mmCIF file of C-alpha atoms and ligand atoms in Angstrom:
data_model
loop_
_atom_site.group_PDB
_atom_site.id
_atom_site.type_symbol
_atom_site.label_atom_id
_atom_site.label_comp_id
_atom_site.label_asym_id
_atom_site.label_seq_id
_atom_site.Cartn_x
_atom_site.Cartn_y
_atom_site.Cartn_z
ATOM 1 C CA MET A 1 120.997 75.424 -24.114
ATOM 2 C CA ALA A 2 118.936 72.329 -23.298
ATOM 3 C CA GLU A 3 116.540 72.685 -20.396
ATOM 4 C CA THR A 4 117.200 70.595 -17.344
ATOM 5 C CA GLU A 5 114.687 69.005 -15.071
ATOM 6 C CA TRP A 6 116.062 66.866 -12.287
ATOM 7 C CA ILE A 7 113.878 64.052 -11.039
ATOM 8 C CA ASP A 8 114.305 62.289 -7.709
ATOM 9 C CA LEU A 9 114.535 58.545 -8.399
ATOM 10 C CA GLY A 10 114.728 57.564 -4.737
ATOM 11 C CA PRO A 11 117.126 57.015 -1.844
ATOM 12 C CA VAL A 12 120.688 55.916 -2.576
ATOM 13 C CA GLU A 13 120.354 53.286 0.098
ATOM 14 C CA THR A 14 117.541 51.541 -1.786
ATOM 15 C CA LEU A 15 118.715 52.073 -5.356
ATOM 16 C CA ARG A 16 122.200 50.730 -4.808
ATOM 17 C CA THR A 17 120.848 47.302 -3.886
ATOM 18 C CA GLN A 18 120.382 46.427 -7.576
ATOM 19 C CA PRO A 19 123.082 46.610 -10.255
ATOM 20 C CA LEU A 20 120.482 47.398 -12.923
ATOM 21 C CA GLN A 21 116.879 48.525 -12.766
ATOM 22 C CA GLN A 22 114.203 50.036 -14.985
ATOM 23 C CA LEU A 23 112.657 53.204 -13.530
ATOM 24 C CA MET A 24 110.204 55.837 -14.692
ATOM 25 C CA ALA A 25 111.170 59.504 -14.413
ATOM 26 C CA ARG A 26 107.839 61.122 -15.227
ATOM 27 C CA ARG A 27 107.147 59.509 -18.629
ATOM 28 C CA THR A 28 110.781 58.773 -19.444
ATOM 29 C CA ARG A 29 112.089 55.238 -19.055
ATOM 30 C CA ILE A 30 115.491 55.068 -17.424
ATOM 31 C CA ALA A 31 117.881 52.124 -17.087
ATOM 32 C CA LEU A 32 119.769 52.928 -13.895
ATOM 33 C CA THR A 33 122.960 51.034 -13.126
ATOM 34 C CA TYR A 34 124.990 50.916 -9.949
ATOM 35 C CA LYS A 35 128.470 49.636 -10.643
ATOM 36 C CA ASP A 36 131.806 50.118 -8.879
ATOM 37 C CA GLY A 37 130.133 52.487 -6.419
ATOM 38 C CA GLN A 38 128.787 54.729 -9.173
ATOM 39 C CA PHE A 39 125.286 55.341 -10.549
ATOM 40 C CA SER A 40 124.753 55.928 -14.251
ATOM 41 C CA ALA A 41 121.650 56.248 -16.376
ATOM 42 C CA ILE A 42 120.816 55.551 -19.989
ATOM 43 C CA SER A 43 117.476 55.423 -21.754
ATOM 44 C CA GLY A 44 115.424 52.419 -20.734
ATOM 45 C CA VAL A 45 114.249 51.937 -24.343
ATOM 46 C CA CYS A 46 116.285 49.679 -26.614
ATOM 47 C CA ASN A 47 117.129 50.806 -30.148
ATOM 48 C CA HIS A 48 115.999 47.530 -31.658
ATOM 49 C CA VAL A 49 112.240 47.252 -30.998
ATOM 50 C CA GLY A 50 111.955 49.083 -27.703
ATOM 51 C CA GLY A 51 112.871 46.435 -25.126
ATOM 52 C CA PRO A 52 113.096 47.583 -21.468
ATOM 53 C CA LEU A 53 116.869 47.818 -21.026
ATOM 54 C CA GLY A 54 116.697 48.213 -17.260
ATOM 55 C CA ASP A 55 114.992 44.823 -16.977
ATOM 56 C CA GLY A 56 117.970 43.146 -18.637
ATOM 57 C CA ASP A 57 121.377 42.182 -17.258
ATOM 58 C CA LEU A 58 124.783 43.729 -16.885
ATOM 59 C CA ASP A 59 127.641 42.165 -18.833
ATOM 60 C CA GLY A 60 130.698 44.052 -17.618
ATOM 61 C CA ASP A 61 129.970 47.673 -18.501
ATOM 62 C CA TYR A 62 127.223 46.753 -20.953
ATOM 63 C CA VAL A 63 123.494 46.645 -20.336
ATOM 64 C CA VAL A 64 122.078 43.621 -22.141
ATOM 65 C CA CYS A 65 118.537 44.019 -23.465
ATOM 66 C CA PRO A 66 116.273 41.262 -22.103
ATOM 67 C CA TRP A 67 114.447 40.859 -25.405
ATOM 68 C CA HIS A 68 117.121 40.030 -27.999
ATOM 69 C CA TYR A 69 120.363 40.785 -26.194
ATOM 70 C CA TRP A 70 121.573 43.966 -27.883
ATOM 71 C CA LYS A 71 124.138 45.689 -25.642
ATOM 72 C CA PHE A 72 124.670 49.326 -24.687
ATOM 73 C CA HIS A 73 127.435 50.778 -22.528
ATOM 74 C CA CYS A 74 126.012 51.756 -19.157
ATOM 75 C CA ARG A 75 127.861 55.118 -19.102
ATOM 76 C CA THR A 76 128.295 56.127 -22.758
ATOM 77 C CA GLY A 77 125.107 54.564 -24.166
ATOM 78 C CA LEU A 78 127.123 53.277 -27.137
ATOM 79 C CA GLY A 79 126.398 49.906 -28.680
ATOM 80 C CA GLU A 80 128.874 47.077 -28.189
ATOM 81 C CA PRO A 81 132.161 47.149 -30.162
ATOM 82 C CA GLY A 82 131.396 47.212 -33.875
ATOM 83 C CA TYR A 83 127.954 48.710 -33.266
ATOM 84 C CA GLU A 84 128.868 51.982 -31.543
ATOM 85 C CA GLY A 85 126.697 53.838 -34.056
ATOM 86 C CA ASP A 86 123.675 52.284 -32.365
ATOM 87 C CA ALA A 87 123.535 54.380 -29.207
ATOM 88 C CA VAL A 88 120.877 55.154 -26.623
ATOM 89 C CA PRO A 89 120.656 58.516 -24.815
ATOM 90 C CA VAL A 90 122.684 59.077 -21.647
ATOM 91 C CA HIS A 91 121.170 60.966 -18.704
ATOM 92 C CA ASP A 92 123.250 62.781 -16.097
ATOM 93 C CA VAL A 93 122.920 61.557 -12.538
ATOM 94 C CA GLU A 94 123.580 63.444 -9.304
ATOM 95 C CA ILE A 95 123.409 62.536 -5.642
ATOM 96 C CA ARG A 96 121.773 65.119 -3.395
ATOM 97 C CA ASP A 97 120.722 64.606 0.205
ATOM 98 C CA ASP A 98 121.271 60.850 -0.158
ATOM 99 C CA HIS A 99 118.865 60.674 -3.084
ATOM 100 C CA VAL A 100 119.620 59.845 -6.716
ATOM 101 C CA TYR A 101 118.510 62.514 -9.206
ATOM 102 C CA VAL A 102 118.412 62.079 -12.958
ATOM 103 C CA ASN A 103 118.331 64.827 -15.546
ATOM 104 C CA LEU A 104 115.300 64.268 -17.753
ATOM 105 C CA THR A 105 117.015 65.984 -20.675
ATOM 106 C CA PRO A 106 119.527 63.489 -22.052
ATOM 107 C CA ARG A 107 123.157 64.521 -22.519
ATOM 108 C CA THR A 108 123.492 62.528 -25.757
ATOM 109 C CA ARG A 109 121.128 61.668 -28.583
ATOM 110 C CA ARG A 110 119.815 58.356 -29.780
ATOM 111 C CA THR A 111 121.592 57.277 -32.959
ATOM 112 C CA ARG A 112 120.908 54.298 -35.165
ATOM 113 C CA ILE A 113 122.903 52.296 -37.651
ATOM 114 C CA ARG A 114 120.965 51.426 -40.746
ATOM 115 C CA HIS A 115 120.625 47.632 -40.611
ATOM 116 C CA ALA A 116 120.001 46.007 -43.981
ATOM 117 C CA PRO A 117 116.571 44.342 -43.944
ATOM 118 C CA HIS A 118 116.625 40.556 -43.655
ATOM 119 C CA PRO A 119 115.833 38.840 -46.987
ATOM 120 C CA LEU A 120 112.676 37.333 -45.455
ATOM 121 C CA ALA A 121 111.325 40.826 -44.785
ATOM 122 C CA ARG A 122 110.626 41.432 -48.481
ATOM 123 C CA THR A 123 107.026 41.745 -49.638
ATOM 124 C CA PRO A 124 105.644 38.375 -50.781
ATOM 125 C CA GLN A 125 105.022 38.290 -54.519
ATOM 126 C CA ARG A 126 103.129 35.483 -56.195
ATOM 127 C CA GLU A 127 104.272 34.753 -59.737
ATOM 128 C CA ASP A 128 101.925 32.921 -62.116
ATOM 129 C CA GLY A 129 102.173 29.141 -62.026
ATOM 130 C CA PRO A 130 100.640 25.958 -60.681
ATOM 131 C CA ILE A 131 99.364 25.727 -57.125
ATOM 132 C CA ARG A 132 102.233 25.311 -54.680
ATOM 133 C CA VAL A 133 101.979 22.864 -51.802
ATOM 134 C CA ALA A 134 104.502 22.846 -48.950
ATOM 135 C CA GLY A 135 104.525 19.884 -46.598
ATOM 136 C CA ILE A 136 106.268 20.045 -43.261
ATOM 137 C CA SER A 137 107.105 17.053 -41.145
ATOM 138 C CA THR A 138 107.482 17.744 -37.441
ATOM 139 C CA THR A 139 108.299 14.186 -36.456
ATOM 140 C CA ALA A 140 111.369 13.953 -34.229
ATOM 141 C CA MET A 141 113.395 10.774 -34.208
ATOM 142 C CA THR A 142 116.965 9.669 -33.677
ATOM 143 C CA ALA A 143 118.696 9.926 -37.065
ATOM 144 C CA SER A 144 120.724 6.746 -36.567
ATOM 145 C CA TYR A 145 117.673 4.716 -35.477
ATOM 146 C CA PRO A 146 114.902 5.748 -37.868
ATOM 147 C CA ARG A 147 111.466 4.263 -37.305
ATOM 148 C CA TYR A 148 108.200 4.213 -39.177
ATOM 149 C CA SER A 149 106.261 7.423 -38.697
ATOM 150 C CA THR A 150 102.541 7.416 -39.474
ATOM 151 C CA SER A 151 102.386 11.181 -39.808
ATOM 152 C CA ASP A 152 105.353 11.190 -42.202
ATOM 153 C CA ALA A 153 103.804 8.436 -44.295
ATOM 154 C CA LEU A 154 100.517 10.335 -44.577
ATOM 155 C CA LEU A 155 102.353 13.507 -45.525
ATOM 156 C CA GLU A 156 104.259 11.725 -48.290
ATOM 157 C CA ILE A 157 100.999 10.320 -49.682
ATOM 158 C CA ALA A 158 99.441 13.803 -49.668
ATOM 159 C CA ILE A 159 102.459 15.406 -51.326
ATOM 160 C CA ASP A 160 102.612 12.680 -53.999
ATOM 161 C CA HIS A 161 98.912 13.127 -54.701
ATOM 162 C CA ALA A 162 99.325 16.896 -55.034
ATOM 163 C CA LYS A 163 102.205 16.426 -57.461
ATOM 164 C CA GLU A 164 101.128 13.454 -59.557
ATOM 165 C CA THR A 165 97.356 13.796 -59.645
ATOM 166 C CA LEU A 166 96.770 17.513 -59.161
ATOM 167 C CA ALA A 167 99.892 18.759 -61.003
ATOM 168 C CA CYS A 168 100.887 21.042 -58.139
ATOM 169 C CA GLU A 169 104.405 22.220 -57.389
ATOM 170 C CA THR A 170 105.466 20.634 -54.127
ATOM 171 C CA GLN A 171 108.196 20.712 -51.542
ATOM 172 C CA LEU A 172 108.671 18.695 -48.395
ATOM 173 C CA ILE A 173 110.580 20.007 -45.403
ATOM 174 C CA ARG A 174 111.534 17.788 -42.498
ATOM 175 C CA LEU A 175 112.162 19.801 -39.342
ATOM 176 C CA ASN A 176 114.300 16.944 -38.096
ATOM 177 C CA ASP A 177 116.832 17.637 -40.880
ATOM 178 C CA LEU A 178 117.241 21.303 -39.968
ATOM 179 C CA ALA A 179 119.548 22.891 -37.425
ATOM 180 C CA PHE A 180 117.817 25.666 -35.524
ATOM 181 C CA ARG A 181 117.522 27.270 -32.144
ATOM 182 C CA ALA A 182 114.184 26.519 -30.544
ATOM 183 C CA CYS A 183 111.797 29.392 -29.891
ATOM 184 C CA GLU A 184 112.934 31.251 -26.785
ATOM 185 C CA GLY A 185 109.470 32.512 -25.914
ATOM 186 C CA PHE A 186 110.016 36.177 -26.685
ATOM 187 C CA TYR A 187 106.258 36.553 -27.138
ATOM 188 C CA SER A 188 105.831 35.758 -23.447
ATOM 189 C CA LYS A 189 107.977 38.810 -22.654
ATOM 190 C CA SER A 190 105.965 41.073 -24.931
ATOM 191 C CA ALA A 191 104.012 40.770 -28.182
ATOM 192 C CA ARG A 192 106.439 43.363 -29.618
ATOM 193 C CA ALA A 193 109.422 41.172 -28.714
ATOM 194 C CA CYS A 194 108.221 38.495 -31.153
ATOM 195 C CA THR A 195 109.364 39.974 -34.444
ATOM 196 C CA TRP A 196 109.059 39.214 -38.125
ATOM 197 C CA PRO A 197 111.402 37.923 -39.383
ATOM 198 C CA CYS A 198 112.081 35.900 -36.245
ATOM 199 C CA SER A 199 114.795 37.633 -34.222
ATOM 200 C CA ILE A 200 116.578 34.301 -33.634
ATOM 201 C CA THR A 201 116.818 33.678 -37.371
ATOM 202 C CA GLN A 202 118.079 37.232 -37.832
ATOM 203 C CA MET A 203 120.739 37.027 -35.128
ATOM 204 C CA ASP A 204 121.922 33.502 -35.966
ATOM 205 C CA PRO A 205 123.126 33.086 -39.574
ATOM 206 C CA MET A 206 123.290 29.285 -39.054
ATOM 207 C CA ASP A 207 119.594 29.050 -38.155
ATOM 208 C CA GLN A 208 117.889 26.957 -40.839
ATOM 209 C CA LEU A 209 114.300 27.797 -39.968
ATOM 210 C CA ASP A 210 114.591 30.454 -42.681
ATOM 211 C CA ARG A 211 113.758 27.611 -45.099
ATOM 212 C CA VAL A 212 110.438 27.061 -43.353
ATOM 213 C CA TYR A 213 109.619 30.789 -43.310
ATOM 214 C CA GLU A 214 110.670 31.094 -46.943
ATOM 215 C CA ALA A 215 108.324 28.253 -47.913
ATOM 216 C CA PHE A 216 105.383 29.373 -45.760
ATOM 217 C CA VAL A 217 105.478 33.114 -46.346
ATOM 218 C CA HIS A 218 106.996 33.541 -49.801
ATOM 219 C CA TRP A 219 106.205 30.362 -51.695
ATOM 220 C CA ALA A 220 103.306 28.127 -50.677
ATOM 221 C CA ASP A 221 99.623 28.461 -51.491
ATOM 222 C CA VAL A 222 98.827 25.366 -49.404
ATOM 223 C CA ILE A 223 100.637 24.236 -46.257
ATOM 224 C CA LEU A 224 100.344 20.708 -44.902
ATOM 225 C CA VAL A 225 101.643 20.194 -41.363
ATOM 226 C CA ALA A 226 102.121 16.572 -40.310
ATOM 227 C CA THR A 227 102.627 16.108 -36.619
ATOM 228 C CA PRO A 228 102.684 13.177 -34.246
ATOM 229 C CA ILE A 229 100.639 13.619 -31.101
ATOM 230 C CA ARG A 230 103.392 14.980 -28.939
ATOM 231 C CA TRP A 231 106.060 16.453 -31.232
ATOM 232 C CA GLY A 232 108.812 14.282 -29.794
ATOM 233 C CA ALA A 233 108.761 15.953 -26.380
ATOM 234 C CA ALA A 234 106.317 16.014 -23.521
ATOM 235 C CA SER A 235 104.041 19.022 -23.830
ATOM 236 C CA SER A 236 103.498 21.257 -20.819
ATOM 237 C CA LEU A 237 100.011 19.777 -20.509
ATOM 238 C CA TYR A 238 101.544 16.328 -20.375
ATOM 239 C CA TYR A 239 104.060 17.538 -17.829
ATOM 240 C CA ASN A 240 101.449 19.177 -15.661
ATOM 241 C CA SER A 241 99.269 16.066 -15.770
ATOM 242 C CA SER A 242 102.128 13.844 -14.685
ATOM 243 C CA CYS A 243 102.962 16.227 -11.832
ATOM 244 C CA GLN A 244 99.427 15.749 -10.489
ATOM 245 C CA LEU A 245 100.100 12.003 -10.158
ATOM 246 C CA LEU A 246 103.154 12.449 -7.931
HETATM 247 S S1 LIG B 1 117.434 43.635 -28.459
HETATM 248 FE FE1 LIG B 1 116.360 45.123 -27.380
HETATM 249 S S2 LIG B 1 114.390 45.064 -28.253
HETATM 250 FE FE2 LIG B 1 115.484 43.591 -29.392
#
């Protein structure tokens, strides 16, 4: 029979003020929920790449990981419908003397579904052939009102030179033509939250940045990035500077 070790997480009065919180019970991370007058505890470590589940949100009965939004039932630990095979351990909870105790030995085990690796995750392999040059235009402009872009013009000259004079293989990607979700700053949450391949590209099959990753990681020997000064949007430096003037 599994050993039990009950750990005092703190007073009920304090812990019930938050619907979800990440707590340490010795060295075990616990995501403690308080919902409908009831405490429950699951592992505070996400199955994906270890996000702190207790720092996420509650969506109904599901704890939503703050890193890439995987969901686990707050009482059963099971993944959301369709992904029940991805489950985090559940810990028993008891109230004694107005304190919340958690059993360090989980009642259920962590289980994982085998997720097929994303095609971008393959090992890059360079076949023989001419030098490959990828150009990327980062100019942003309104599609129905195109204007002359100096950085685009320079990029086209460079790509033409690589192709015609240097006999390179070339490709030109215009970010403006692609549909993609902007970076959501996962790196700012944790270096481990910024994954390869990008978690946004993995979770959104319509994300077209895979073309850029494909070109940069699996194809090009040379990468030319053409950018206007401010990428079509005020940078944070710009923004901060303008705030100083107010
Ligand atoms: S969804 Fe939890 S770590 Fe990625």
